[in-house]
Each structure stands twice: as C-alpha cells, then as structure tokens.
Short mmCIF file of C-alpha atoms and ligand atoms in Angstrom, two decimals:
data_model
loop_
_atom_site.label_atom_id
_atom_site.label_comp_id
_atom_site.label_asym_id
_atom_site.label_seq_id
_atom_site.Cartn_x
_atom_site.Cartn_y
_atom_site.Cartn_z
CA UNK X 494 6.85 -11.28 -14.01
CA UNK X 495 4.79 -14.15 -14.02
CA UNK X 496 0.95 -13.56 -14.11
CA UNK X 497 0.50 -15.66 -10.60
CA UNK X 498 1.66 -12.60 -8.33
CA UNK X 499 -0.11 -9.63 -9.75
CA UNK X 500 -3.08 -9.81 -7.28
CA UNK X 501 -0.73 -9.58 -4.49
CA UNK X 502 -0.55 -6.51 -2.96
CA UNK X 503 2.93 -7.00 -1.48
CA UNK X 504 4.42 -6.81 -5.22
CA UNK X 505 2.88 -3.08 -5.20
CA UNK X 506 6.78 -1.73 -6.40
CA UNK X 507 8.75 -4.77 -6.46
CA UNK X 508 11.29 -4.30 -8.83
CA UNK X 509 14.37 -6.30 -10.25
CA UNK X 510 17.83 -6.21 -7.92
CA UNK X 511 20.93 -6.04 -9.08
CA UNK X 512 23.84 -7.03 -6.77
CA UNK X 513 27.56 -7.36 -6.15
CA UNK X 514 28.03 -11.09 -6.11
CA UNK X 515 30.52 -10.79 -2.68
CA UNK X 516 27.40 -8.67 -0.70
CA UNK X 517 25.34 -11.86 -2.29
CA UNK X 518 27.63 -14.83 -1.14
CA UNK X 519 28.27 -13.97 2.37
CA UNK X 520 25.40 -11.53 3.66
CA UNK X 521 25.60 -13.55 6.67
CA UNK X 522 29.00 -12.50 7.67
CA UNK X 523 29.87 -9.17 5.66
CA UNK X 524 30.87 -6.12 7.70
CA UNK X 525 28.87 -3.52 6.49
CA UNK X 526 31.32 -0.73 6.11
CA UNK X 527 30.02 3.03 6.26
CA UNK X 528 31.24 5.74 4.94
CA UNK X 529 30.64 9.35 5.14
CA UNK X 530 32.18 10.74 1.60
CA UNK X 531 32.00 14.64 0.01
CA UNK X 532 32.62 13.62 -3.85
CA UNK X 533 34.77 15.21 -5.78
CA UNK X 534 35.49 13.37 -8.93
CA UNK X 535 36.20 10.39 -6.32
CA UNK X 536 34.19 6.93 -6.26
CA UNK X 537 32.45 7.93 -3.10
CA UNK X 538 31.54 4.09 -2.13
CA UNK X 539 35.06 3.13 -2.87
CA UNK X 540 35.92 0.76 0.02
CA UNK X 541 32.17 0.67 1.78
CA UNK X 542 29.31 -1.23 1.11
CA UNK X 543 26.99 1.30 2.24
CA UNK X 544 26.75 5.17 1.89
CA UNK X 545 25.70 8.11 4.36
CA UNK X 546 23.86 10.56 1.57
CA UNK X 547 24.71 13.84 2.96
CA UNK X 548 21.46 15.54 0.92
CA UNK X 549 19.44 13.25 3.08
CA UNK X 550 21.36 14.72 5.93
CA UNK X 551 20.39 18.09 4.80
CA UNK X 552 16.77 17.41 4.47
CA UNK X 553 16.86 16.28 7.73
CA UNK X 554 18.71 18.98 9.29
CA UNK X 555 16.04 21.38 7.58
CA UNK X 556 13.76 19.48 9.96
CA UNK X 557 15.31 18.80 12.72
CA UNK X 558 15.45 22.66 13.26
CA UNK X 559 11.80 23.20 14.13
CA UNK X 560 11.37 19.23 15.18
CA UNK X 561 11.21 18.79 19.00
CA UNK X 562 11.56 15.84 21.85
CA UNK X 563 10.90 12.91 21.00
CA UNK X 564 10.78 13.42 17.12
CA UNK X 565 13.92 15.50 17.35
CA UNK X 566 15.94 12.92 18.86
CA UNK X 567 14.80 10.05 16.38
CA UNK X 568 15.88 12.76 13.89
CA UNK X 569 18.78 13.62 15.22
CA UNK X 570 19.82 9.58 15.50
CA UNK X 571 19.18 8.63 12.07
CA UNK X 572 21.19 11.44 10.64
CA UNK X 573 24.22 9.50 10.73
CA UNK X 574 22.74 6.31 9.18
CA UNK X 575 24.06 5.16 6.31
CA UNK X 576 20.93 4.53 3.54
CA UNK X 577 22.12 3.01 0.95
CA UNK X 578 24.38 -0.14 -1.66
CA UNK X 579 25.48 1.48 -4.63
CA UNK X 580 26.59 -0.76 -8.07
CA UNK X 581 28.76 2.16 -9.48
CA UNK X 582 30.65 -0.31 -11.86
CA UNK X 583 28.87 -2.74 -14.59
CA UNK X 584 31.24 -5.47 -13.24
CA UNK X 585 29.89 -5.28 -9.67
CA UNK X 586 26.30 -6.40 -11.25
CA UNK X 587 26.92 -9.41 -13.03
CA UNK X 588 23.51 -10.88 -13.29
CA UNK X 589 20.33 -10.29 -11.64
CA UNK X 590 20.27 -11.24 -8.40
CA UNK X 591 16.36 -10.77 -7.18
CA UNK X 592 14.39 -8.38 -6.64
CA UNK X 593 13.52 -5.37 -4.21
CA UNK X 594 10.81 -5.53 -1.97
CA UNK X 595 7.64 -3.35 -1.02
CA UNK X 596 9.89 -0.37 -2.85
CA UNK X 597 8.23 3.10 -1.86
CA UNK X 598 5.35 0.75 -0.22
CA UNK X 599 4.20 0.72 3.37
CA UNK X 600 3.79 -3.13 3.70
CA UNK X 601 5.80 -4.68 7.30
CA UNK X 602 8.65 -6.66 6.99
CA UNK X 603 7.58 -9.20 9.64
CA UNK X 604 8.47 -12.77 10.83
CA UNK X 605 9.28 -15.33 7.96
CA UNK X 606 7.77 -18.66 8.43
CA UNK X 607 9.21 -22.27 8.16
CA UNK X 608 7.64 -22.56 4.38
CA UNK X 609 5.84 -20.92 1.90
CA UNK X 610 2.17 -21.33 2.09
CA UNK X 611 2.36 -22.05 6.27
CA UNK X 612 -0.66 -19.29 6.85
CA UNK X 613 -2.74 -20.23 3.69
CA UNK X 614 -5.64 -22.20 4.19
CA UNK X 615 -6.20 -21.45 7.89
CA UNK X 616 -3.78 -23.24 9.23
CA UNK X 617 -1.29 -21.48 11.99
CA UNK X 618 -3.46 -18.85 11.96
CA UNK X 619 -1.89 -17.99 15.69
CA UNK X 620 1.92 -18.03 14.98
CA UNK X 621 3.94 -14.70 14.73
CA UNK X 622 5.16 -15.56 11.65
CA UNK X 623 1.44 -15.21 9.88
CA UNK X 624 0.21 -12.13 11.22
CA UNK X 625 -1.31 -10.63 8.97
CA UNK X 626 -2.26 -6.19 8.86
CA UNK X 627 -3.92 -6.32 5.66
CA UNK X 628 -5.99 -9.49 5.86
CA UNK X 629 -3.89 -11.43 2.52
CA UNK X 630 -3.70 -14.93 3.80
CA UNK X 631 -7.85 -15.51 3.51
CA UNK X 632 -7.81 -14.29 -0.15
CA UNK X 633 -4.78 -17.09 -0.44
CA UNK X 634 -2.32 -14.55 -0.79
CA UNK X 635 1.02 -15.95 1.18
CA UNK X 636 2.47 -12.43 1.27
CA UNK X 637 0.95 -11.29 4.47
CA UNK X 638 4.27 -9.99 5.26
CA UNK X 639 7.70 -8.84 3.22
CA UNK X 640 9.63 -11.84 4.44
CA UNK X 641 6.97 -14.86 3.78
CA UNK X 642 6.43 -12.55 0.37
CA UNK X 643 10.34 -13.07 -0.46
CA UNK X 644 9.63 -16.50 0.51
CA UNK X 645 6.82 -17.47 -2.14
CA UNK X 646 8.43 -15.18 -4.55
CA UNK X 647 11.67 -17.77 -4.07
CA UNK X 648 9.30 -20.92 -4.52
CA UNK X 649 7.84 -19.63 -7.49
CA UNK X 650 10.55 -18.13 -9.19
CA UNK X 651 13.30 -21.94 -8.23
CA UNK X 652 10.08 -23.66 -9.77
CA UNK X 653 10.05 -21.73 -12.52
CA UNK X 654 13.74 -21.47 -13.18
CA UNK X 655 15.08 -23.61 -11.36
CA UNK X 656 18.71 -22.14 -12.42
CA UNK X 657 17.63 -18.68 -10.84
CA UNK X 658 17.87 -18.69 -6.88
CA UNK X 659 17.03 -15.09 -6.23
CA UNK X 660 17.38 -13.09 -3.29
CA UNK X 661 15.88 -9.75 -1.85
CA UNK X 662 16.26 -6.75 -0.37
CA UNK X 663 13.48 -4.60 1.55
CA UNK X 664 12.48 -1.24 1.21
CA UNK X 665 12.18 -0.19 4.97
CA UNK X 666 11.83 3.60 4.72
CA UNK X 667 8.18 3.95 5.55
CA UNK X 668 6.95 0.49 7.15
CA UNK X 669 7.39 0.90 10.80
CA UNK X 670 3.60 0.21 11.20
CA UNK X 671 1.34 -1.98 10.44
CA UNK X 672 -2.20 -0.91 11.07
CA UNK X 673 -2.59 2.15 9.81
CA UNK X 674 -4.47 2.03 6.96
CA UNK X 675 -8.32 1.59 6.06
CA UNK X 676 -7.00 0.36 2.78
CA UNK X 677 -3.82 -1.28 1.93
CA UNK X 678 -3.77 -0.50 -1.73
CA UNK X 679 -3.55 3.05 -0.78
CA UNK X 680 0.31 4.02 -1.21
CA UNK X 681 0.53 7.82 -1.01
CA UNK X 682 1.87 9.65 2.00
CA UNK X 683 0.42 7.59 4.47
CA UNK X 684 -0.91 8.87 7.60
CA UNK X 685 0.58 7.36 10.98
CA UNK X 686 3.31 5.75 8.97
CA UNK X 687 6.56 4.95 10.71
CA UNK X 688 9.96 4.84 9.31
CA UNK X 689 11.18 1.01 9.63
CA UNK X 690 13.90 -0.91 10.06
CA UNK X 691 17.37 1.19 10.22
CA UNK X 692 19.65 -0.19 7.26
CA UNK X 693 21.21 -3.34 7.83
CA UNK X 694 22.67 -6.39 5.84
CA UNK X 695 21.74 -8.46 9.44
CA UNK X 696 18.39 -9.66 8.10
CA UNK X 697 17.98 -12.62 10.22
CA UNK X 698 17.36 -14.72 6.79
CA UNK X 699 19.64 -16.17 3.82
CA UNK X 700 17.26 -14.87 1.46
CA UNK X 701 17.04 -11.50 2.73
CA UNK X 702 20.66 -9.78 1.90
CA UNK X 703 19.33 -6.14 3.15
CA UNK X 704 16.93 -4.14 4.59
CA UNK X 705 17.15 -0.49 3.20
CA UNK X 706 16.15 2.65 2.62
CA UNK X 707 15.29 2.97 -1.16
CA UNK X 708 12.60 5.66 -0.76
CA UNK X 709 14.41 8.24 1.68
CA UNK X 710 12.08 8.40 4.45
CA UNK X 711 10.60 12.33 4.55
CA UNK X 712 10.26 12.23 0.60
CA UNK X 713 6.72 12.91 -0.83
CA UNK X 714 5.10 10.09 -2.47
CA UNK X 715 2.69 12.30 -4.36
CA UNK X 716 1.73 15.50 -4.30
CA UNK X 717 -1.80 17.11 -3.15
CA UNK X 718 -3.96 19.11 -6.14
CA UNK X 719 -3.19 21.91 -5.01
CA UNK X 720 0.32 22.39 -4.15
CA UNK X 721 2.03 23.44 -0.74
CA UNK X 722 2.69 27.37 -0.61
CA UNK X 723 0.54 30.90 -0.76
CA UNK X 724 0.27 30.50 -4.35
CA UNK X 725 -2.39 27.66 -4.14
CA UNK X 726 -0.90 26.58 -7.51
CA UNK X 727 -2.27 22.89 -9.27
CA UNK X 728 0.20 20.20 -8.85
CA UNK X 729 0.73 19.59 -12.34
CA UNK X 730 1.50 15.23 -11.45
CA UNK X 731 -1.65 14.89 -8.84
CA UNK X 732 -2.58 11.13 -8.80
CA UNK X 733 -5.98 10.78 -6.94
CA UNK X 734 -4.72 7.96 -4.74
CA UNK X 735 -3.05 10.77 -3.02
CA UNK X 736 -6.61 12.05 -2.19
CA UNK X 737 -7.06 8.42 -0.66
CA UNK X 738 -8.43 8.68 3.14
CA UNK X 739 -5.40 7.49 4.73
CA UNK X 740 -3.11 10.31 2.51
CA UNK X 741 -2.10 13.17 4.15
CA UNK X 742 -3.26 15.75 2.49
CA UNK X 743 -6.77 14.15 2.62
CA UNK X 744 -7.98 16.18 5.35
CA UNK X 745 -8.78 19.97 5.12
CA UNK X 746 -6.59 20.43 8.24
CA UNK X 747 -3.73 18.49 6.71
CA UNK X 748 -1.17 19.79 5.16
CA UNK X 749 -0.65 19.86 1.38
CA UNK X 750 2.15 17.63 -0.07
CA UNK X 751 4.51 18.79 -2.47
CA UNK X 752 5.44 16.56 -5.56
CA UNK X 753 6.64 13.38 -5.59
CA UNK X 754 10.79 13.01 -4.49
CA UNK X 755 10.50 16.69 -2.53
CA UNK X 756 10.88 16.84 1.38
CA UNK X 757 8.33 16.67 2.68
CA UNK X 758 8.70 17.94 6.58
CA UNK X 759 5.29 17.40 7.85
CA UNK X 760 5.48 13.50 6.80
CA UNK X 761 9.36 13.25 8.29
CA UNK X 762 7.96 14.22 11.65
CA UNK X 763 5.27 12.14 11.53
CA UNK X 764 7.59 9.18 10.34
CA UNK X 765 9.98 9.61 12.92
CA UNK X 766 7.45 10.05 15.93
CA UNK X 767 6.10 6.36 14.39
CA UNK X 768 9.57 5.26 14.06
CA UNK X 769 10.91 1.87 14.85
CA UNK X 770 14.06 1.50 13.81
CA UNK X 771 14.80 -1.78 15.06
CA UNK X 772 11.82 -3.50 13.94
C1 LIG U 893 -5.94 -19.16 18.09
O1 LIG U 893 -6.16 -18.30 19.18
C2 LIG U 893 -7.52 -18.14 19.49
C3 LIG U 893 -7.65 -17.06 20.56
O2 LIG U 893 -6.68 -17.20 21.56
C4 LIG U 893 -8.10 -19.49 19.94
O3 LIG U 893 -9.46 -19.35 20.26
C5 LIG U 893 -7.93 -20.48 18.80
O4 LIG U 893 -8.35 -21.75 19.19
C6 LIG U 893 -6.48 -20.53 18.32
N1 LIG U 893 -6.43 -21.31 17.09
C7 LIG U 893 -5.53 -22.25 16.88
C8 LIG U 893 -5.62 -22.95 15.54
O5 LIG U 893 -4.66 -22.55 17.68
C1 LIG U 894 7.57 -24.91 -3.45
O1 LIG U 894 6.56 -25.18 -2.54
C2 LIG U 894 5.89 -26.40 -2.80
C3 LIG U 894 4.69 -26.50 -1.86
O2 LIG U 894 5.04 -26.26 -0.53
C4 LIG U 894 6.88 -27.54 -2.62
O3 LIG U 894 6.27 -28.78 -2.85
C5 LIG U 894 8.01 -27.34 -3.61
O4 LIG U 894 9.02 -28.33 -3.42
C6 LIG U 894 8.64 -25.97 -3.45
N1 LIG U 894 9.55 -25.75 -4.56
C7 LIG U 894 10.79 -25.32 -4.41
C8 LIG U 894 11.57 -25.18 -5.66
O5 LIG U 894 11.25 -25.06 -3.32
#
C-alpha cells in the first residue's frame, strides 16, 4: 500500500478485491441475478451474481420478533435482500481487480466529483460532491467521501502502475449517516449509525462495480468489557475503542455488546431505524 494514503481515514479497512472479470467489464449493464439457495453439496451462487444469506435472514428474524413500526418494517424489507458476490472458483478471480472500500467502517459513500483533488485546497468548497462529515479536505485529505476516495485511490494507484486500472466496491452495511460521530477514527458499534445503501451493482460510476454489504449490518464490531448476559463475564477480545464515546456500550444505560461477528440486536434496531437504503 503505498505510504501516501495511510493518514487517510477513509482507508480505515480497505482491503484488496478480487473479482470475476465479466461483473468487472460490464458493471454498467449486468443484471444482477438473486438467488435464494439452501446448500446441499450444490454451488449455491451457481447462475447468480449475488446471494440472499439465509443466516442473515435468521438473525434478522430473531429481531424482527420483538422489533416494532417503523424499525420492523425496514427489517422486515431487507430480509429478502440479497448481501453478497461470491468468487467460489480460483478461475473466477484472475487477478486483482481493486480494492474494497470503508470495509466494516462507517464513512458515507457520497457524490463523486469531476476529478481527484476538486475539494482540496478550498476550492468548491459548496458543491455536493465535496461535502465533507469528518472535516478531511482541510487536512488535504481528498477522501472526504467513499466515491472521491475510490477516485484518488485510482489516480494514485494508474500513476503508480500505470498497467493496474483498479476498481472498487463499497462496504455499505453501516454508513447510512454521516454526522454521527464526535470522532471519526472511532469504528466500534457506532451510535446513531444507519445501515446504507441496499446492495446494488447500479453505482452510478465506472469505477464503482458494487455497493455491498461486507459487514452484515446487526453484527458486533467489538465487544464491551464486560460481556452481554447475567454472568457479567470479561470479554476476553475487548479493544478500548469500543469504550470510545460514540460506541454503544459507552454509556451505563447502554447496552453491552457481545464479541465481534455476534448479533447484535440492540445495534440492528438502531441501524434500521437510521436506515437509508437508497442512499
Ligand atoms: C459558499 O456558500 C457560502 C454560504 O452560502 C457563501 O457565503 C460562500 O461565498 C460560498 N463560497 C463559494 C466559494 O461559492
Ligand atoms: C492524477 O491527477 C493529476 C492531478 O489532477 C493529473 O495531472 C494526472 O494526470 C492524474 N493521473 C492519472 C493517471 O489519471
């Protein structure tokens, strides 16, 4: 990774992408195929380019039972989402594509601009395109949003390599907001979080093949000291940024969160009353 993006807060997860070269030529006009599959020895993706997870469904369900209004519905209408690509075979990776965006992190996908550095330096300070939640344009940072960040990582990485055209996919499971937090290094559980935008290979941008859901939505990021439950037990993989103010948890009349990966039902609720599935 080269050494010119590790101040940027944006990169917070970014990881490397592989993907199916046919996804990679024609995001534009690929039907994104669903499919609702109960393995069985079978390639569950065989035929569809994106997957409805039924354990995410039954997370949810566990949920939805005591969820109501509002947050019930929103539950209710992502159940059937599909939330995932899946490279099952070597052959459908056959280089590195790009990389993944804002993985597991909170940060908005936003408008992308007509170039690179268009916010840096003060300049369009007032177009869509450059707002900016967590104040990274004035520290020269051009990733004030997931889109303008897949941007500058493209300039950098062409200029760099200029074999290597890479493209990008979005981690949208948690970013439906973008003013929620006193800090934006803080990653864990974050209070008035939203889920973002649903799935989708319709990204509005070339460089953008998909928005998705790599951190299911409702997942812990981190667990609490002490663990959920009458037990009071230590969480034996507590990371203090899970203590940070804007983590649930946080607050003696939070809840405590359970380790990372586990369901985490206070957090689903609170994603899908924030929710804004289409953007
Ligand atoms: C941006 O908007 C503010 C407030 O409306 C205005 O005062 C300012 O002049 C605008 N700046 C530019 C560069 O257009
Ligand atoms: C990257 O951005 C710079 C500055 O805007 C521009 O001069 C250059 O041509 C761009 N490089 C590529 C490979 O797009």
């Amino acid at each position: 990774m080269p050494r010119l993006f590790v101040s940027s807060v944006a990169l917070m997860g970014a990881a490397l992408l592989c993907s199916s070269s046919s996804l990679a030529h024609e995001a534009k006009t690929v039907e994104v195929t669903t499919r609702s599959a109960k393995p069985k020895g079978e390639n569950i993706f065989k035929g569809a380019d994106m997957y409805v997870n039924p354990y995410f469904q039954e997370e949810l369900d566990s949920s939805i039972k005591t969820a109501s209004g509002e947050v019930k519905k929103t539950l209710q209408s992502i159940r059937g989402l599909s939330s995932a690509y899946w490279l099952d075979v070597k052959s459908k990776a056959p280089h590195v594509r790009g990389f993944a965006l804002n993985t597991a992190n909170y940060q908005t996908v936003g408008e992308m601009c007509p170039f690179w550095d268009y916010c840096l330096g003060g300049k369009n300070v007032n177009a869509t395109c450059c707002d900016d939640p967590c104040k990274l344009a004035q520290q020269y940072n051009a990733g004030n949003n997931e889109m303008n960040y897949a941007l500058l990582l493209h300039n950098k990485t062409t200029t760099l390599w200029p074999s290597f055209e890479p493209r990008f996919v979005i981690d949208t499971g948690r970013n439906g907001q973008a003013d929620m937090r006193d800090s934006c290094s803080n990653w864990c559980n974050i209070r008035g979080a939203g889920i973002g935008h649903r799935p989708t290979v319709k990204t509005g941008s070339p460089l953008v093949d998909a928005f998705l859901w790599l951190k299911t939505p409702g997942e812990s990021d981190g667990c609490t000291q002490i663990l959920p439950g009458a037990e009071k037990e230590q969480c034996p993989r507590f990371d203090s940024m899970c203590m940070s103010v804007d983590s649930i948890g946080s607050l003696e009349s939070d809840p405590r969160a359970p380790e990372a990966g586990l369901w985490f039902d206070y957090q689903i609720k609170e994603l899908a009353a924030n929710a804004r599935l289409d953007g």
